[in-house]
CSV table of C-alpha atoms in Angstrom, one decimal:
chain,number,residue,atom,x,y,z
S,129,UNK,CA,105.8,135.0,142.1
S,130,UNK,CA,108.0,133.5,139.2
S,131,UNK,CA,108.3,129.5,139.4
S,132,UNK,CA,110.8,127.3,138.1
S,133,UNK,CA,110.4,125.4,135.0
S,134,UNK,CA,111.6,122.1,134.2
S,135,UNK,CA,114.3,121.6,132.2
S,136,UNK,CA,115.0,118.9,129.5
S,137,UNK,CA,118.6,116.9,129.9
S,138,UNK,CA,120.3,116.8,126.3
S,139,UNK,CA,123.1,115.4,124.9
S,140,UNK,CA,125.6,116.8,122.5
S,141,UNK,CA,126.2,114.5,119.6
S,142,UNK,CA,130.0,113.6,119.4
S,143,UNK,CA,131.6,115.3,116.4
S,144,UNK,CA,134.3,112.8,114.5
S,145,UNK,CA,137.4,114.4,113.2
S,146,UNK,CA,140.6,113.5,111.2
S,147,UNK,CA,142.6,114.5,114.0
S,148,UNK,CA,142.4,112.8,117.5
S,149,UNK,CA,141.1,115.4,120.0
S,150,UNK,CA,139.6,115.2,123.5
S,151,UNK,CA,136.6,117.2,124.8
S,152,UNK,CA,136.3,118.6,127.9
S,153,UNK,CA,133.4,120.0,129.9
S,154,UNK,CA,133.2,123.1,132.1
S,155,UNK,CA,137.2,123.4,132.7
S,156,UNK,CA,136.9,124.9,136.0
S,157,UNK,CA,137.8,122.2,138.4
S,158,UNK,CA,140.2,124.7,139.2
S,159,UNK,CA,137.9,127.8,139.9
S,160,UNK,CA,135.7,125.4,142.3
S,161,UNK,CA,138.9,124.7,144.0
S,162,UNK,CA,140.1,128.4,144.7
S,163,UNK,CA,136.3,128.9,146.0
S,164,UNK,CA,136.2,126.3,148.2
S,165,UNK,CA,139.9,127.9,149.6
S,166,UNK,CA,138.2,131.4,149.9
S,167,UNK,CA,134.4,130.6,150.9
S,168,UNK,CA,134.4,127.3,152.2
S,169,UNK,CA,131.9,124.5,151.0
S,170,UNK,CA,128.5,125.3,152.5
S,171,UNK,CA,128.1,128.1,150.1
S,172,UNK,CA,128.7,126.3,146.8
S,173,UNK,CA,125.4,124.2,147.1
S,174,UNK,CA,123.4,126.4,149.3
S,175,UNK,CA,120.0,126.5,149.0
S,176,UNK,CA,119.0,127.8,152.0
S,177,UNK,CA,115.9,129.9,151.9
S,178,UNK,CA,114.9,132.9,153.9
S,179,UNK,CA,113.6,132.1,157.3
S,180,UNK,CA,110.4,133.4,158.1
S,181,UNK,CA,111.0,134.7,161.1
S,182,UNK,CA,111.1,138.4,160.1
S,183,UNK,CA,107.5,140.3,160.7
S,184,UNK,CA,108.0,141.8,157.6
S,185,UNK,CA,106.9,141.4,153.9
S,186,UNK,CA,109.0,139.5,151.7
S,187,UNK,CA,109.2,137.9,148.6
S,188,UNK,CA,111.9,135.3,147.3
S,189,UNK,CA,111.6,133.2,144.1
S,190,UNK,CA,113.7,131.6,141.0
S,191,UNK,CA,113.9,133.1,138.3
S,192,UNK,CA,112.1,132.0,135.4
S,193,UNK,CA,113.0,131.1,131.9
S,194,UNK,CA,109.9,132.7,130.4
S,195,UNK,CA,110.7,136.1,132.1
S,196,UNK,CA,113.9,136.1,129.6
S,197,UNK,CA,112.1,137.4,126.7
S,198,UNK,CA,114.6,139.0,123.8
S,199,UNK,CA,113.0,141.8,121.9
S,200,UNK,CA,115.5,142.9,119.5
S,201,UNK,CA,115.3,141.7,115.9
S,202,UNK,CA,118.3,140.0,115.1
S,203,UNK,CA,119.3,138.2,118.3
S,204,UNK,CA,118.8,134.4,118.5
S,205,UNK,CA,118.1,132.7,121.6
S,206,UNK,CA,121.3,131.1,122.6
S,207,UNK,CA,119.5,127.6,122.3
S,208,UNK,CA,118.4,127.9,118.6
S,209,UNK,CA,121.8,128.7,117.2
S,210,UNK,CA,123.4,125.7,117.7
S,211,UNK,CA,120.7,123.0,118.6
S,212,UNK,CA,123.1,119.9,117.6
S,213,UNK,CA,125.3,121.4,120.3
S,214,UNK,CA,122.9,122.6,123.0
S,215,UNK,CA,123.5,122.5,125.7
S,216,UNK,CA,127.6,123.1,125.5
S,217,UNK,CA,129.0,120.7,127.7
S,218,UNK,CA,132.8,120.8,126.4
S,219,UNK,CA,135.3,122.9,124.1
S,220,UNK,CA,137.3,120.9,121.6
S,221,UNK,CA,141.1,120.2,123.3
S,222,UNK,CA,143.7,119.6,120.5
S,223,UNK,CA,146.5,117.0,122.0
S,224,UNK,CA,147.0,113.6,121.2
S,225,UNK,CA,148.6,112.4,123.6
S,226,UNK,CA,146.7,113.4,126.4
S,227,UNK,CA,145.8,110.4,129.2
S,228,UNK,CA,141.9,109.9,127.9
S,229,UNK,CA,141.2,107.7,131.0
S,230,UNK,CA,142.4,110.3,133.7
S,231,UNK,CA,140.7,113.2,131.6
S,232,UNK,CA,137.5,111.3,131.2
S,233,UNK,CA,137.3,111.1,135.0
S,234,UNK,CA,137.9,114.8,135.4
S,235,UNK,CA,135.2,115.7,132.7
S,236,UNK,CA,132.9,113.4,135.3
S,237,UNK,CA,133.3,115.4,138.1
S,238,UNK,CA,133.5,118.9,136.5
S,239,UNK,CA,130.1,118.1,135.0
S,240,UNK,CA,129.0,117.1,138.2
S,241,UNK,CA,130.2,120.3,140.1
S,242,UNK,CA,129.5,123.0,137.3
S,243,UNK,CA,126.1,121.4,136.0
S,244,UNK,CA,124.7,120.2,139.3
S,245,UNK,CA,121.6,121.8,139.1
S,246,UNK,CA,121.1,121.5,135.1
S,247,UNK,CA,120.3,117.6,135.2
S,248,UNK,CA,118.7,117.1,138.8
S,249,UNK,CA,115.0,116.4,138.1
S,250,UNK,CA,114.5,117.3,141.8
S,251,UNK,CA,116.0,120.9,141.3
S,252,UNK,CA,115.2,121.5,137.8
S,253,UNK,CA,116.4,125.2,137.5
S,254,UNK,CA,120.0,126.9,136.3
S,255,UNK,CA,118.8,130.8,137.0
S,256,UNK,CA,119.6,132.6,140.3
S,257,UNK,CA,117.1,133.5,142.9
S,258,UNK,CA,115.9,136.8,143.8
S,259,UNK,CA,114.7,138.3,147.7
S,260,UNK,CA,112.6,141.4,148.0
S,261,UNK,CA,112.7,143.5,150.9
S,262,UNK,CA,111.2,146.6,152.5
S,263,UNK,CA,113.1,149.1,154.1
S,264,UNK,CA,116.3,147.5,154.4
S,265,UNK,CA,120.0,148.3,155.2
S,266,UNK,CA,123.0,147.1,152.6
S,267,UNK,CA,126.3,147.3,152.9
S,268,UNK,CA,129.5,145.9,151.0
S,269,UNK,CA,133.0,145.7,152.2
S,270,UNK,CA,136.4,144.3,151.1
S,271,UNK,CA,137.6,141.0,152.9
S,272,UNK,CA,141.3,140.6,153.8
S,273,UNK,CA,142.0,138.2,151.3
S,274,UNK,CA,142.9,139.5,148.1
S,275,UNK,CA,139.9,140.2,145.3
S,276,UNK,CA,137.1,139.1,147.5
S,277,UNK,CA,134.0,141.3,149.0
S,278,UNK,CA,131.0,140.3,150.8
S,279,UNK,CA,127.7,141.8,151.1
S,280,UNK,CA,124.8,141.8,153.8
S,281,UNK,CA,121.4,143.1,154.1
S,282,UNK,CA,119.6,143.6,157.6
S,283,UNK,CA,116.7,144.9,159.0
S,284,UNK,CA,117.3,147.7,161.9
S,285,UNK,CA,115.1,146.5,164.3
S,286,UNK,CA,117.0,143.1,164.2
S,287,UNK,CA,120.3,143.5,163.1
S,288,UNK,CA,121.6,140.4,164.1
S,289,UNK,CA,119.4,138.5,161.9
S,290,UNK,CA,120.6,137.9,158.6
S,291,UNK,CA,117.9,138.9,155.5
S,292,UNK,CA,119.7,136.6,153.1
S,293,UNK,CA,122.2,133.9,152.6
S,294,UNK,CA,123.9,132.2,149.8
S,295,UNK,CA,127.0,132.7,148.1
S,296,UNK,CA,129.0,136.0,148.8
S,297,UNK,CA,126.0,136.8,151.6
S,298,UNK,CA,126.6,137.2,155.0
S,299,UNK,CA,126.1,138.8,158.7
S,300,UNK,CA,126.6,142.5,158.7
S,301,UNK,CA,129.7,143.1,160.1
S,302,UNK,CA,129.7,145.0,163.9
S,303,UNK,CA,131.5,147.8,162.7
S,304,UNK,CA,128.5,148.4,160.4
S,305,UNK,CA,125.9,147.7,162.5
S,306,UNK,CA,127.2,150.8,164.9
S,307,UNK,CA,127.8,153.3,162.2
S,308,UNK,CA,125.5,156.2,162.8
S,309,UNK,CA,126.6,157.7,159.4
S,310,UNK,CA,123.7,155.9,157.4
S,311,UNK,CA,123.0,157.0,153.8
S,312,UNK,CA,118.9,157.3,152.8
S,313,UNK,CA,118.6,156.2,149.5
S,314,UNK,CA,115.0,157.0,148.4
S,315,UNK,CA,113.1,154.3,145.7
S,316,UNK,CA,113.3,150.9,144.6
S,317,UNK,CA,117.4,149.4,144.3
S,318,UNK,CA,118.8,146.3,143.0
S,319,UNK,CA,122.0,144.9,144.3
S,320,UNK,CA,124.4,141.8,144.2
S,321,UNK,CA,127.7,140.8,145.6
S,322,UNK,CA,130.7,141.2,143.3
S,323,UNK,CA,133.8,138.9,143.2
S,324,UNK,CA,137.0,140.2,141.8
S,325,UNK,CA,136.0,143.9,141.8
S,326,UNK,CA,138.0,145.9,139.6
S,327,UNK,CA,139.2,143.1,137.4
S,328,UNK,CA,138.2,143.6,133.8
S,329,UNK,CA,137.9,140.0,132.9
S,330,UNK,CA,135.9,139.2,136.0
S,331,UNK,CA,133.7,141.9,135.8
S,332,UNK,CA,133.1,140.9,132.0
S,333,UNK,CA,132.3,137.5,132.5
S,334,UNK,CA,131.3,137.1,136.3
S,335,UNK,CA,129.0,140.0,136.6
S,336,UNK,CA,128.4,142.1,133.8
S,337,UNK,CA,125.8,139.2,132.4
S,338,UNK,CA,124.1,139.4,136.1
S,339,UNK,CA,123.7,143.3,135.8
S,340,UNK,CA,122.3,142.3,132.1
S,341,UNK,CA,119.9,139.9,133.7
S,342,UNK,CA,118.4,142.0,136.5
S,343,UNK,CA,118.4,144.8,134.3
S,344,UNK,CA,115.9,142.7,132.0
S,345,UNK,CA,113.7,141.3,135.0
S,346,UNK,CA,113.2,144.9,136.8
S,347,UNK,CA,111.2,147.8,136.2
S,348,UNK,CA,112.8,150.7,134.6
S,349,UNK,CA,112.5,152.8,137.3
S,350,UNK,CA,114.8,150.4,139.9
S,351,UNK,CA,118.4,151.9,140.3
S,352,UNK,CA,121.5,149.8,140.6
S,353,UNK,CA,123.5,149.5,143.6
S,354,UNK,CA,127.2,149.3,142.2
S,355,UNK,CA,130.4,149.9,144.3
S,356,UNK,CA,132.1,153.0,142.8
S,357,UNK,CA,135.2,151.7,140.6
S,358,UNK,CA,137.0,153.3,137.6
S,359,UNK,CA,137.0,150.6,135.5
S,360,UNK,CA,133.2,149.6,136.1
S,361,UNK,CA,132.6,153.0,135.5
S,362,UNK,CA,134.4,153.0,132.0
S,363,UNK,CA,133.0,149.9,131.3
S,364,UNK,CA,129.4,150.7,131.7
S,365,UNK,CA,129.7,153.9,130.4
S,366,UNK,CA,131.0,152.8,126.9
S,367,UNK,CA,128.4,150.1,126.9
S,368,UNK,CA,125.2,151.8,127.8
S,369,UNK,CA,125.8,155.8,128.8
S,370,UNK,CA,122.2,156.4,129.7
S,371,UNK,CA,121.6,153.3,131.7
S,372,UNK,CA,125.2,154.5,134.0
S,373,UNK,CA,124.1,158.2,134.8
S,374,UNK,CA,120.4,157.5,135.5
S,375,UNK,CA,120.3,154.1,137.1
S,376,UNK,CA,123.4,153.0,138.7
S,377,UNK,CA,123.4,154.4,142.5
S,378,UNK,CA,127.6,154.3,143.0
S,379,UNK,CA,128.4,153.1,146.5
S,380,UNK,CA,131.7,153.3,148.5
S,381,UNK,CA,132.8,149.9,151.0
S,382,UNK,CA,132.0,149.9,154.1
S,383,UNK,CA,129.6,152.6,154.1
S,384,UNK,CA,125.7,151.7,155.2
S,385,UNK,CA,123.1,152.6,152.9
S,386,UNK,CA,119.1,152.5,154.2
S,387,UNK,CA,117.1,151.9,151.3
S,388,UNK,CA,113.4,153.5,151.8
S,389,UNK,CA,111.4,151.3,149.1
S,390,UNK,CA,112.1,148.1,147.9
S,391,UNK,CA,115.3,146.0,147.8
S,392,UNK,CA,116.1,143.5,145.2
S,393,UNK,CA,118.7,141.3,145.8
S,394,UNK,CA,120.2,138.6,143.6
S,395,UNK,CA,121.2,135.1,145.3
S,396,UNK,CA,123.6,132.9,142.7
S,397,UNK,CA,124.2,129.4,143.5
S,398,UNK,CA,128.1,129.8,143.5
S,399,UNK,CA,130.7,132.4,142.7
S,400,UNK,CA,131.8,132.6,140.2
S,401,UNK,CA,128.5,132.6,138.9
S,402,UNK,CA,129.0,129.6,136.3
S,403,UNK,CA,126.2,127.3,137.0
S,404,UNK,CA,123.6,126.2,134.7
S,405,UNK,CA,123.1,127.2,131.1
S,406,UNK,CA,122.4,129.5,129.3
S,407,UNK,CA,119.4,131.4,129.2
S,408,UNK,CA,121.0,134.0,131.8
S,409,UNK,CA,123.4,135.4,129.4
S,410,UNK,CA,120.9,136.1,126.5
S,411,UNK,CA,119.8,139.4,128.3
S,412,UNK,CA,123.5,140.7,128.0
S,413,UNK,CA,123.7,139.7,124.2
S,414,UNK,CA,120.8,141.8,123.6
S,415,UNK,CA,121.9,144.9,125.7
S,416,UNK,CA,124.9,145.1,123.6
S,417,UNK,CA,123.4,144.6,120.5
S,418,UNK,CA,120.9,147.3,121.1
S,419,UNK,CA,123.6,149.3,121.8
S,420,UNK,CA,126.1,148.5,119.9
S,421,UNK,CA,124.6,147.3,116.3
S,422,UNK,CA,127.5,147.6,114.1
S,423,UNK,CA,127.9,144.5,112.1
S,424,UNK,CA,130.9,144.8,110.3
S,425,UNK,CA,132.6,142.1,108.0
S,426,UNK,CA,134.7,139.9,110.1
S,427,UNK,CA,138.0,140.2,108.6
S,428,UNK,CA,140.4,139.9,111.9
S,429,UNK,CA,142.5,137.6,113.4
S,430,UNK,CA,143.3,138.6,116.9
S,431,UNK,CA,146.2,137.1,118.7
S,432,UNK,CA,146.4,138.0,122.3
S,433,UNK,CA,149.7,138.3,123.8
S,434,UNK,CA,150.3,139.0,127.4
S,435,UNK,CA,154.3,140.1,126.4
S,436,UNK,CA,155.4,143.9,126.0
S,437,UNK,CA,152.2,145.0,128.7
S,438,UNK,CA,152.7,146.7,131.9
S,439,UNK,CA,149.5,145.6,132.9
S,440,UNK,CA,150.3,141.9,132.8
S,441,UNK,CA,150.2,141.0,136.6
S,442,UNK,CA,150.3,136.8,136.5
S,443,UNK,CA,153.0,136.0,134.3
S,444,UNK,CA,152.0,133.3,131.7
S,445,UNK,CA,153.8,134.8,128.9
S,446,UNK,CA,154.3,132.7,125.8
S,447,UNK,CA,158.1,132.1,124.9
S,448,UNK,CA,158.6,135.1,122.7
S,449,UNK,CA,160.4,132.9,119.9
S,450,UNK,CA,157.2,130.5,120.2
S,451,UNK,CA,154.9,133.5,119.9
S,452,UNK,CA,156.5,134.5,116.8
S,453,UNK,CA,156.2,130.9,115.3
S,454,UNK,CA,153.1,130.6,116.6
S,455,UNK,CA,152.1,133.8,114.7
S,456,UNK,CA,154.0,132.4,111.5
S,457,UNK,CA,151.9,129.5,111.2
S,458,UNK,CA,148.7,131.2,111.9
S,459,UNK,CA,149.4,133.3,108.5
S,460,UNK,CA,150.3,130.5,106.9
S,461,UNK,CA,147.0,128.6,107.7
S,462,UNK,CA,145.1,131.6,107.1
S,463,UNK,CA,146.5,131.7,103.6
S,464,UNK,CA,145.7,127.6,103.2
S,465,UNK,CA,142.1,128.1,104.6
S,466,UNK,CA,141.4,131.0,102.2
S,467,UNK,CA,141.6,133.7,105.0
S,468,UNK,CA,144.0,135.6,103.0
S,469,UNK,CA,141.4,138.9,103.0
S,470,UNK,CA,141.8,138.8,107.2
S,471,UNK,CA,144.3,140.8,108.8
S,472,UNK,CA,146.4,139.2,111.9
S,473,UNK,CA,146.9,141.6,115.2
S,474,UNK,CA,148.9,141.2,117.9
S,475,UNK,CA,147.0,142.4,120.9
S,476,UNK,CA,148.0,143.0,124.4
S,477,UNK,CA,145.8,145.7,125.3
S,478,UNK,CA,147.9,148.6,124.9
S,479,UNK,CA,149.6,150.8,122.3
S,480,UNK,CA,152.7,151.3,121.1
S,481,UNK,CA,153.4,153.9,123.6
S,482,UNK,CA,152.2,151.4,126.6
S,483,UNK,CA,148.8,153.0,127.0
S,484,UNK,CA,145.9,151.4,128.0
S,485,UNK,CA,143.8,150.9,124.6
S,486,UNK,CA,140.3,152.5,125.0
S,487,UNK,CA,137.1,150.2,125.7
S,488,UNK,CA,135.8,151.9,122.6
S,489,UNK,CA,138.8,150.9,120.5
S,490,UNK,CA,139.0,147.4,122.2
S,491,UNK,CA,135.5,147.1,120.9
S,492,UNK,CA,136.3,148.1,117.4
S,493,UNK,CA,138.8,145.5,117.1
S,494,UNK,CA,136.8,142.6,118.8
S,495,UNK,CA,133.9,143.2,116.9
S,496,UNK,CA,135.3,142.5,113.5
S,497,UNK,CA,137.3,139.6,114.8
S,498,UNK,CA,136.5,136.2,113.4
S,499,UNK,CA,138.9,134.4,115.6
S,500,UNK,CA,140.4,134.9,119.0
S,501,UNK,CA,143.7,133.3,119.7
S,502,UNK,CA,145.9,133.3,122.9
S,503,UNK,CA,146.8,132.5,126.9
S,504,UNK,CA,144.2,132.5,129.3
S,505,UNK,CA,143.9,135.9,130.9
S,506,UNK,CA,141.7,138.9,131.1
S,507,UNK,CA,142.7,140.1,127.9
S,508,UNK,CA,140.8,137.0,126.3
S,509,UNK,CA,138.2,136.5,129.1
S,510,UNK,CA,137.0,140.3,129.0
S,511,UNK,CA,137.1,140.7,125.2
S,512,UNK,CA,135.2,138.1,124.1
S,513,UNK,CA,131.6,139.9,124.6
S,514,UNK,CA,132.3,142.3,121.9
S,515,UNK,CA,132.4,139.7,119.5
S,516,UNK,CA,129.5,139.0,117.2
S,517,UNK,CA,126.5,138.9,119.3
S,518,UNK,CA,124.2,138.3,116.3
S,519,UNK,CA,124.8,134.6,115.4
S,520,UNK,CA,122.1,132.7,114.4
S,521,UNK,CA,123.4,129.3,113.3
S,522,UNK,CA,126.6,127.1,114.2
S,523,UNK,CA,129.1,128.6,111.4
S,524,UNK,CA,128.9,132.2,112.0
S,525,UNK,CA,129.8,131.8,115.6
S,526,UNK,CA,133.1,133.6,116.1
S,527,UNK,CA,136.1,131.3,117.0
S,528,UNK,CA,138.0,131.5,120.5
S,529,UNK,CA,141.2,129.2,120.6
S,530,UNK,CA,142.6,129.6,124.7
S,531,UNK,CA,145.9,128.0,125.8
S,532,UNK,CA,145.7,126.6,129.5
S,533,UNK,CA,147.4,124.2,131.7
S,534,UNK,CA,146.8,120.5,131.6
S,535,UNK,CA,148.3,117.6,133.5
S,536,UNK,CA,151.9,118.3,132.8
S,537,UNK,CA,151.7,122.0,132.7
S,538,UNK,CA,149.6,122.4,136.2
S,539,UNK,CA,153.0,124.4,137.7
S,540,UNK,CA,151.7,127.0,135.3
S,541,UNK,CA,148.3,127.8,137.0
S,542,UNK,CA,145.7,125.2,138.4
S,543,UNK,CA,145.0,122.6,135.7
S,544,UNK,CA,142.3,123.3,133.2
S,545,UNK,CA,142.1,126.9,134.1
S,546,UNK,CA,139.8,128.2,131.5
S,547,UNK,CA,136.9,130.7,131.0
S,548,UNK,CA,135.1,127.8,129.2
S,549,UNK,CA,132.9,127.4,132.2
S,550,UNK,CA,131.9,131.0,132.0
S,551,UNK,CA,131.3,132.1,128.2
S,552,UNK,CA,130.2,129.0,127.0
S,553,UNK,CA,127.2,130.6,127.5
S,554,UNK,CA,128.2,132.8,124.4
S,555,UNK,CA,128.0,132.0,120.8
S,556,UNK,CA,131.6,130.8,120.1
S,557,UNK,CA,133.0,128.2,118.8
S,558,UNK,CA,135.1,127.0,121.6
S,559,UNK,CA,138.6,125.4,121.2
S,560,UNK,CA,141.5,124.8,123.6
S,561,UNK,CA,145.5,124.2,123.6
S,562,UNK,CA,147.5,122.9,127.1
S,563,UNK,CA,150.6,124.3,127.6
S,564,UNK,CA,153.4,121.8,127.6
S,565,UNK,CA,155.6,120.4,130.3
S,566,UNK,CA,158.5,123.1,129.6
S,567,UNK,CA,156.4,125.8,131.0
S,568,UNK,CA,156.6,127.6,134.1
S,569,UNK,CA,154.1,130.3,135.6
S,570,UNK,CA,156.1,133.0,133.9
S,571,UNK,CA,156.8,131.8,130.8
S,572,UNK,CA,154.9,128.9,128.7
S,573,UNK,CA,155.3,127.0,125.7
S,574,UNK,CA,152.8,125.2,123.2
S,575,UNK,CA,153.0,122.4,120.8
S,576,UNK,CA,153.2,124.2,117.6
S,577,UNK,CA,151.9,121.1,115.4
S,578,UNK,CA,148.8,120.6,117.7
S,579,UNK,CA,148.5,124.5,116.8
S,580,UNK,CA,148.3,123.6,113.3
S,581,UNK,CA,145.6,121.0,114.2
S,582,UNK,CA,143.6,123.5,115.9
S,583,UNK,CA,143.8,126.0,113.3
S,584,UNK,CA,142.8,123.1,110.7
S,585,UNK,CA,139.8,122.4,112.8
S,586,UNK,CA,138.6,125.9,113.0
S,587,UNK,CA,139.1,127.0,109.6
S,588,UNK,CA,139.4,124.1,107.5
S,589,UNK,CA,136.5,123.4,104.5
S,590,UNK,CA,136.3,120.0,102.8
S,591,UNK,CA,138.1,121.8,99.7
S,592,UNK,CA,140.8,123.2,101.7
S,593,UNK,CA,141.7,120.3,103.8
S,594,UNK,CA,141.4,117.7,100.8
S,595,UNK,CA,143.8,120.4,98.8
S,596,UNK,CA,146.4,119.9,101.9
S,597,UNK,CA,146.0,116.0,101.9
S,598,UNK,CA,146.9,116.4,98.3
S,599,UNK,CA,149.8,118.6,99.0
S,600,UNK,CA,151.2,116.1,101.3
S,601,UNK,CA,151.2,113.4,99.4
């Protein structure tokens, strides 16, 4: 049985910069609030262990960090890429007039929420639990609330006893217990419960890392139970066609499956799975690097635009005049910081005819990207993982600048809604810019002077910054 290991508490040194910036931790208090609304508070810190009341053979354990061993040349463990900044506790926020005292209070609250397991010596773990059962039933279904799914695994002889508990895992529905059309799947299988099924960004940063972690841990003969979804099929087929063809069992919502063999279930500490840091994402970097080892020159700066796309459902479109000025500023800063050999590309997920770009096309673009700039949204939250997985030191990391709501623009979306709490586990140099108070949920604005400061911080070298100062004099 795998046992939990002690995790040291680290502190990230404060980095002084010429421009005053505010740093913040685990930007995701808003996501935590969404979780409470949807799921309630019980599942957030659930540590309930399977009751040994079932007269069957079961095992449950916490995944051990020592079980996650990278085996491909060129992939550096996340802990070793930028040791001075490990564990990553905050991105860099560029905003001179943000109320520091209030912000520091939020920072403390977010650290307590997202890192609750990391620093508590009584519960020294940041990796999920797994449970193993023999000859169990399994089903997943959508709730009435948009995007949310639930799942259950139970023993036929005692269907009123939930086999597993934790975020996303519940009692089986009565209509499923009464269902006579049960499909038998022979052999060992592994399953988890998905949040936001069919959403490109949430699949990429919420559950693809989970699939990669489980793939890394279970035997190669174990098949994955995944709800059949066109987007997930396309995504996985591009990532690893052999895995998709030979190791995925596509199942349907509201159908019952009897597993004639071992059923391994993944139990996270919360949904979305943002807790702890950061070993559990290393298998995903290894998987992507193995299947797509391309290492082209990083010569693109990608600007993510939510305008002109037929697939944007939640507004947050940057004012078009501001967007044009922002791209002009970016182009100017590229020249100032010796990035004239880079090309600035505007990306909204579609081609000129409104067709969705293939995943292969998006991969090719983002593998070449040295910097990704734009608003919070799935176009940013999904494509980050195609960026260079081979970084071995701080300065090699690709850079991200994400626009998000702050205290003066919380009307746009939940305050500090950002992907940082999830994708801090990827080797990225992560920066944030706040929407200004003129922003609405549909049309947003940013401060272009703060954009300049962010670009100087990301791209500036002592030589280019000194030259800029001399020109200003």
